[in-house]
Tab-separated table of C-alpha atoms in Angstrom:
chain	number	residue	atom	x	y	z
A	401	MET	CA	0.072	0.196	0.101
A	402	THR	CA	1.466	3.106	-1.186
A	403	THR	CA	0.626	6.787	0.315
A	404	SER	CA	0.786	10.101	-1.353
A	405	PRO	CA	2.963	12.635	0.059
A	406	ALA	CA	1.275	15.181	2.552
A	407	ALA	CA	0.117	18.484	0.445
A	408	PRO	CA	2.813	21.134	1.666
A	409	GLN	CA	1.045	23.658	4.130
A	410	LYS	CA	0.246	26.968	2.944
A	411	ARG	CA	2.304	29.692	4.535
A	412	GLU	CA	0.453	32.232	6.364
A	413	ASP	CA	0.959	35.602	5.092
A	414	PRO	CA	2.611	37.510	8.308
A	415	ILE	CA	1.578	41.021	6.937
A	416	ARG	CA	-1.777	42.193	8.797
A	417	PRO	CA	-3.838	44.210	7.120
A	418	THR	CA	-3.257	48.024	7.835
A	419	ASP	CA	-5.926	49.551	10.361
A	420	ASP	CA	-6.076	52.828	12.246
A	421	ALA	CA	-4.363	51.421	15.140
A	422	ALA	CA	-1.209	50.450	12.970
A	423	ARG	CA	-1.363	53.934	11.159
A	424	ALA	CA	-1.378	55.629	14.864
A	425	LEU	CA	1.525	53.792	16.148
A	426	ALA	CA	3.598	54.404	13.058
A	427	LYS	CA	2.986	58.060	13.237
A	428	THR	CA	3.831	58.027	16.807
A	429	LEU	CA	7.263	56.542	16.026
A	430	LEU	CA	8.005	58.787	13.346
A	431	ARG	CA	6.736	61.934	15.081
A	432	GLY	CA	8.341	61.010	18.347
A	433	ALA	CA	11.991	59.949	17.097
A	434	ARG	CA	14.985	62.434	17.725
A	435	PHE	CA	17.516	59.728	16.382
A	436	GLY	CA	17.649	56.868	14.019
A	437	SER	CA	19.544	54.327	12.264
A	438	LEU	CA	20.273	55.618	8.648
A	439	ALA	CA	21.249	53.004	5.977
A	440	THR	CA	22.868	54.353	2.696
A	441	LEU	CA	24.509	52.521	-0.293
A	442	GLY	CA	28.252	52.934	-0.182
A	443	ARG	CA	30.215	53.818	-3.276
A	444	ASP	CA	31.223	49.978	-3.190
A	445	GLY	CA	27.642	48.832	-3.416
A	446	HIS	CA	27.688	47.675	0.388
A	447	PRO	CA	25.074	49.087	2.868
A	448	SER	CA	26.355	51.249	5.333
A	449	ALA	CA	24.567	52.418	8.648
A	450	SER	CA	24.987	55.375	10.957
A	451	LEU	CA	23.296	57.090	13.745
A	452	VAL	CA	21.467	60.609	12.831
A	453	SER	CA	19.635	63.206	14.609
A	454	LEU	CA	16.153	63.473	13.318
A	455	ALA	CA	12.993	66.010	13.169
A	456	THR	CA	10.162	65.947	10.935
A	457	ASP	CA	8.510	68.568	8.456
A	458	SER	CA	5.181	69.702	8.930
A	459	ASP	CA	3.717	66.717	7.019
A	460	GLY	CA	5.612	64.260	8.828
A	461	THR	CA	8.890	64.035	6.393
A	462	PRO	CA	11.983	63.161	8.303
A	463	LEU	CA	14.807	65.782	8.381
A	464	ILE	CA	18.323	65.487	8.781
A	465	LEU	CA	21.374	67.658	9.283
A	466	VAL	CA	24.526	65.866	8.218
A	467	SER	CA	28.219	67.066	7.397
A	468	ALA	CA	29.819	67.049	4.033
A	469	LEU	CA	32.547	64.918	6.119
A	470	SER	CA	30.374	62.206	6.932
A	471	SER	CA	30.280	59.032	4.577
A	472	HIS	CA	26.667	58.755	4.592
A	473	THR	CA	26.544	62.399	3.028
A	474	GLY	CA	28.561	61.278	0.097
A	475	ASN	CA	26.600	58.167	-0.285
A	476	LEU	CA	23.395	60.143	-0.514
A	477	GLU	CA	24.548	62.550	-2.976
A	478	ALA	CA	25.774	59.662	-5.170
A	479	ASP	CA	22.570	57.491	-4.379
A	480	PRO	CA	19.747	59.173	-2.723
A	481	ARG	CA	17.963	55.739	-1.857
A	482	CYS	CA	17.936	55.237	1.834
A	483	SER	CA	16.213	53.593	4.889
A	484	LEU	CA	15.799	54.612	8.580
A	485	LEU	CA	15.114	52.521	11.293
A	486	LEU	CA	13.298	53.787	14.263
A	487	ALA	CA	13.408	51.940	17.498
A	488	PRO	CA	12.969	53.555	20.740
A	489	GLY	CA	13.099	50.246	22.397
A	490	GLY	CA	12.088	49.770	26.080
A	491	LYS	CA	12.622	47.413	29.005
A	492	GLY	CA	13.281	43.662	28.509
A	493	ASP	CA	13.233	41.830	24.944
A	494	PRO	CA	14.277	44.600	22.489
A	495	LEU	CA	12.212	42.713	19.822
A	496	ALA	CA	8.840	42.957	21.784
A	497	HIS	CA	9.018	46.568	21.138
A	498	ALA	CA	7.622	48.408	18.202
A	499	ARG	CA	9.998	49.660	15.637
A	500	ILE	CA	9.528	50.889	11.722
A	501	THR	CA	11.863	51.056	8.801
A	502	LEU	CA	11.058	53.665	6.431
A	503	LYS	CA	12.081	53.557	2.660
A	504	LEU	CA	13.161	56.658	1.678
A	505	GLN	CA	14.498	59.024	-1.120
A	506	ALA	CA	16.954	61.560	0.133
A	507	ARG	CA	16.642	65.340	-1.241
A	508	ARG	CA	19.038	68.139	-0.335
A	509	ILE	CA	17.228	71.215	0.893
A	510	ALA	CA	18.496	74.773	-0.080
A	511	ARG	CA	18.980	76.968	2.660
A	512	GLU	CA	17.573	79.960	0.894
A	513	GLY	CA	13.984	80.419	0.789
A	514	ALA	CA	10.692	79.563	2.905
A	515	GLU	CA	11.338	75.725	2.866
A	516	GLY	CA	14.928	76.264	3.866
A	517	GLY	CA	13.896	78.705	6.628
A	518	ARG	CA	10.850	76.341	7.749
A	519	ILE	CA	13.134	73.226	8.246
A	520	ARG	CA	15.868	75.061	9.859
A	521	ARG	CA	13.402	76.079	12.313
A	522	ARG	CA	11.655	72.892	12.760
A	523	PHE	CA	15.045	70.957	13.276
A	524	LEU	CA	16.191	73.333	15.947
A	525	ALA	CA	13.012	73.227	17.799
A	526	ARG	CA	13.712	69.575	17.805
A	527	GLN	CA	17.351	69.464	18.436
A	528	PRO	CA	18.186	72.747	20.109
A	529	LYS	CA	21.983	71.836	20.520
A	530	ALA	CA	22.357	71.654	16.962
A	531	ALA	CA	22.559	75.364	16.919
A	532	LEU	CA	26.034	75.014	17.762
A	533	TYR	CA	26.849	73.764	14.307
A	534	VAL	CA	23.834	74.093	12.059
A	535	ASP	CA	25.263	77.208	10.385
A	536	PHE	CA	28.649	75.533	9.599
A	537	GLY	CA	29.406	75.637	5.803
A	538	ASP	CA	29.856	71.989	5.555
A	539	PHE	CA	26.552	70.920	6.951
A	540	SER	CA	23.500	70.579	4.976
A	541	PHE	CA	19.595	69.709	5.627
A	542	PHE	CA	18.144	66.757	3.778
A	543	ALA	CA	14.516	65.794	3.417
A	544	LEU	CA	13.967	62.047	3.529
A	545	ASP	CA	10.869	61.672	1.100
A	546	LEU	CA	8.895	58.560	1.955
A	547	GLN	CA	8.312	55.766	-0.450
A	548	ALA	CA	6.857	53.038	1.935
A	549	ALA	CA	7.474	51.591	5.255
A	550	SER	CA	7.563	48.300	7.267
A	551	LEU	CA	6.182	48.634	10.612
A	552	ASN	CA	6.691	45.950	13.245
A	553	GLY	CA	4.286	46.552	16.184
A	554	GLY	CA	5.797	43.651	18.348
A	555	PHE	CA	5.794	39.893	17.969
A	556	GLY	CA	3.102	38.872	15.082
A	557	LYS	CA	2.342	42.544	14.320
A	558	ALA	CA	3.878	43.215	10.977
A	559	TYR	CA	2.440	45.855	8.614
A	560	GLU	CA	3.330	47.316	5.192
A	561	LEU	CA	2.605	51.069	4.910
A	562	LEU	CA	2.354	53.446	2.159
A	563	PRO	CA	3.128	57.194	2.364
A	564	GLY	CA	-0.454	58.300	2.880
A	565	ASP	CA	-0.630	55.925	6.108
A	566	LEU	CA	2.143	58.020	7.642
A	567	LEU	CA	2.171	61.697	6.342
A	568	SER	CA	-0.405	64.226	7.123
A	569	ASP	CA	-2.485	65.825	4.430
A	570	ALA	CA	-0.374	68.201	2.373
A	571	ALA	CA	-3.206	71.078	2.309
A	572	ALA	CA	-3.519	70.705	6.247
A	573	ALA	CA	0.276	70.686	6.557
A	574	ARG	CA	0.658	74.101	4.730
A	575	ALA	CA	-2.306	75.589	6.737
A	576	ILE	CA	-0.695	74.864	9.943
A	577	THR	CA	2.665	75.944	8.827
A	578	ALA	CA	1.542	79.296	8.227
A	579	MET	CA	0.401	79.728	11.778
A	580	GLU	CA	2.746	77.220	13.545
A	581	GLU	CA	5.692	79.764	14.758
A	582	GLY	CA	3.111	82.303	15.965
A	583	ALA	CA	1.039	79.696	17.820
A	584	VAL	CA	4.249	78.138	19.398
A	585	GLU	CA	5.267	81.648	20.619
A	586	HIS	CA	2.042	82.486	21.944
A	587	MET	CA	1.095	79.252	23.843
A	588	ASN	CA	4.474	79.366	25.624
A	589	ALA	CA	4.151	83.053	26.521
A	590	ASP	CA	0.683	83.224	27.584
A	591	HIS	CA	-0.510	79.459	28.145
A	592	ALA	CA	2.626	77.725	29.848
A	593	ASP	CA	0.033	76.176	32.457
A	594	ALA	CA	-1.882	74.648	29.651
A	595	ILE	CA	1.230	72.788	28.170
A	596	CYS	CA	2.060	71.677	31.615
A	597	ALA	CA	-1.482	70.396	31.971
A	598	TYR	CA	-0.800	68.630	28.580
A	599	ALA	CA	2.207	66.830	29.840
A	600	THR	CA	1.104	65.799	33.205
A	601	GLY	CA	-2.671	65.180	32.922
A	602	LEU	CA	-2.747	63.651	29.412
A	603	LEU	CA	0.955	62.160	29.060
A	604	LYS	CA	1.462	61.577	32.781
A	605	ALA	CA	4.884	63.018	32.879
A	606	PRO	CA	6.686	64.544	35.660
A	607	ASP	CA	5.700	68.406	36.481
A	608	GLY	CA	8.041	71.125	35.218
A	609	ASP	CA	8.891	73.626	32.696
A	610	TRP	CA	7.345	72.164	29.713
A	611	ARG	CA	7.452	74.082	26.402
A	612	LEU	CA	5.873	73.562	23.167
A	613	THR	CA	8.223	73.159	20.384
A	614	GLY	CA	6.053	72.149	17.270
A	615	LEU	CA	2.544	71.916	15.881
A	616	ASP	CA	1.350	69.837	12.930
A	617	PRO	CA	-2.029	68.588	11.609
A	618	ASP	CA	-1.616	65.484	13.943
A	619	GLY	CA	-0.149	66.801	17.119
A	620	ALA	CA	1.947	68.752	19.073
A	621	ASP	CA	5.682	68.212	20.406
A	622	LEU	CA	6.558	69.035	24.133
A	623	ALA	CA	10.070	69.511	25.404
A	624	ARG	CA	11.703	69.728	29.002
A	625	GLY	CA	15.529	69.990	28.771
A	626	ASP	CA	16.493	66.852	26.717
A	627	ALA	CA	13.170	65.164	27.583
A	628	THR	CA	10.561	65.206	24.669
A	629	LEU	CA	6.900	64.362	24.432
A	630	ARG	CA	4.567	63.694	21.594
A	631	LEU	CA	0.762	64.790	22.152
A	632	PRO	CA	-1.209	63.257	19.368
A	633	PHE	CA	-4.709	64.915	18.420
A	634	PRO	CA	-8.072	62.965	18.782
A	635	ALA	CA	-8.338	63.882	14.901
A	636	PRO	CA	-6.238	65.666	12.389
A	637	VAL	CA	-6.578	69.417	12.306
A	638	THR	CA	-6.986	71.347	8.998
A	639	ASP	CA	-6.527	75.021	9.784
A	640	ALA	CA	-5.971	77.858	12.569
A	641	ALA	CA	-9.548	77.499	13.650
A	642	SER	CA	-9.601	73.805	14.560
A	643	MET	CA	-5.981	73.864	15.856
A	644	ARG	CA	-7.019	76.657	18.374
A	645	ARG	CA	-10.147	74.535	19.383
A	646	THR	CA	-8.122	71.160	19.754
A	647	LEU	CA	-5.843	72.903	21.946
A	648	VAL	CA	-8.608	74.429	24.219
A	649	GLU	CA	-10.441	70.962	24.163
A	650	LEU	CA	-7.268	69.269	25.173
A	651	ALA	CA	-6.328	71.794	27.822
A	652	ALA	CA	-10.008	71.284	29.541
A	653	ALA	CA	-9.383	67.560	29.330
A	654	ALA	CA	-5.899	67.574	31.042
A	655	ARG	CA	-7.503	69.507	33.890
A	656	ARG	CA	-10.256	67.182	34.373
A	657	PRO	CA	-10.193	65.250	37.713
A	658	ALA	CA	-9.295	61.458	37.044
């Protein structure tokens, strides 16, 4: 009696359907990162990884400030394809924590003009110590334009994301950019108590001199010394009026007794 070989088992696709929870996690990892591992292609074709400081543009596009003396700068000039691993980690097994790999195209930013000024301002708000060298002649800003992303939310939680899953609406980003600098200055000067309430009441951070450092359609960035926080908005904001309304509503929620 002969038996036929068992049919091979169909391999289960490890990639989960992208849902709102995955998008929210990916945006949190991207907007909250202050550093990441940048992978570029060397002149010999071999991948090369280096550590870079990060900020994000109004729409979420990653921004880096790099020296011409660094090998990754020359690599990006020769081949703009690159990847960025954002992995904040935590206690215990590092593979149990969420991380994201971004597939990108690097684009050098001219210092002159509105784009260069905006990117310089947003980068220094996120990385204030970079003021020591930001204007050195051999340093340049690059925007890392998003092509796709791979999100690992922990064991068994893998997702493939598109730019639209991570980036803010372009029109909303332009509208918030137009009012961001003045709104940040106003909040820090006149509403320091609300900013502290965001940090302590909503984000459960220690009390202290928290300041607002940035606003975008999806949330607000706070800092106290070297510590940073990301305050996600309940829903994306699209203009100055909805930004004002959201900040007021969040302040009220932060002060509400538990």
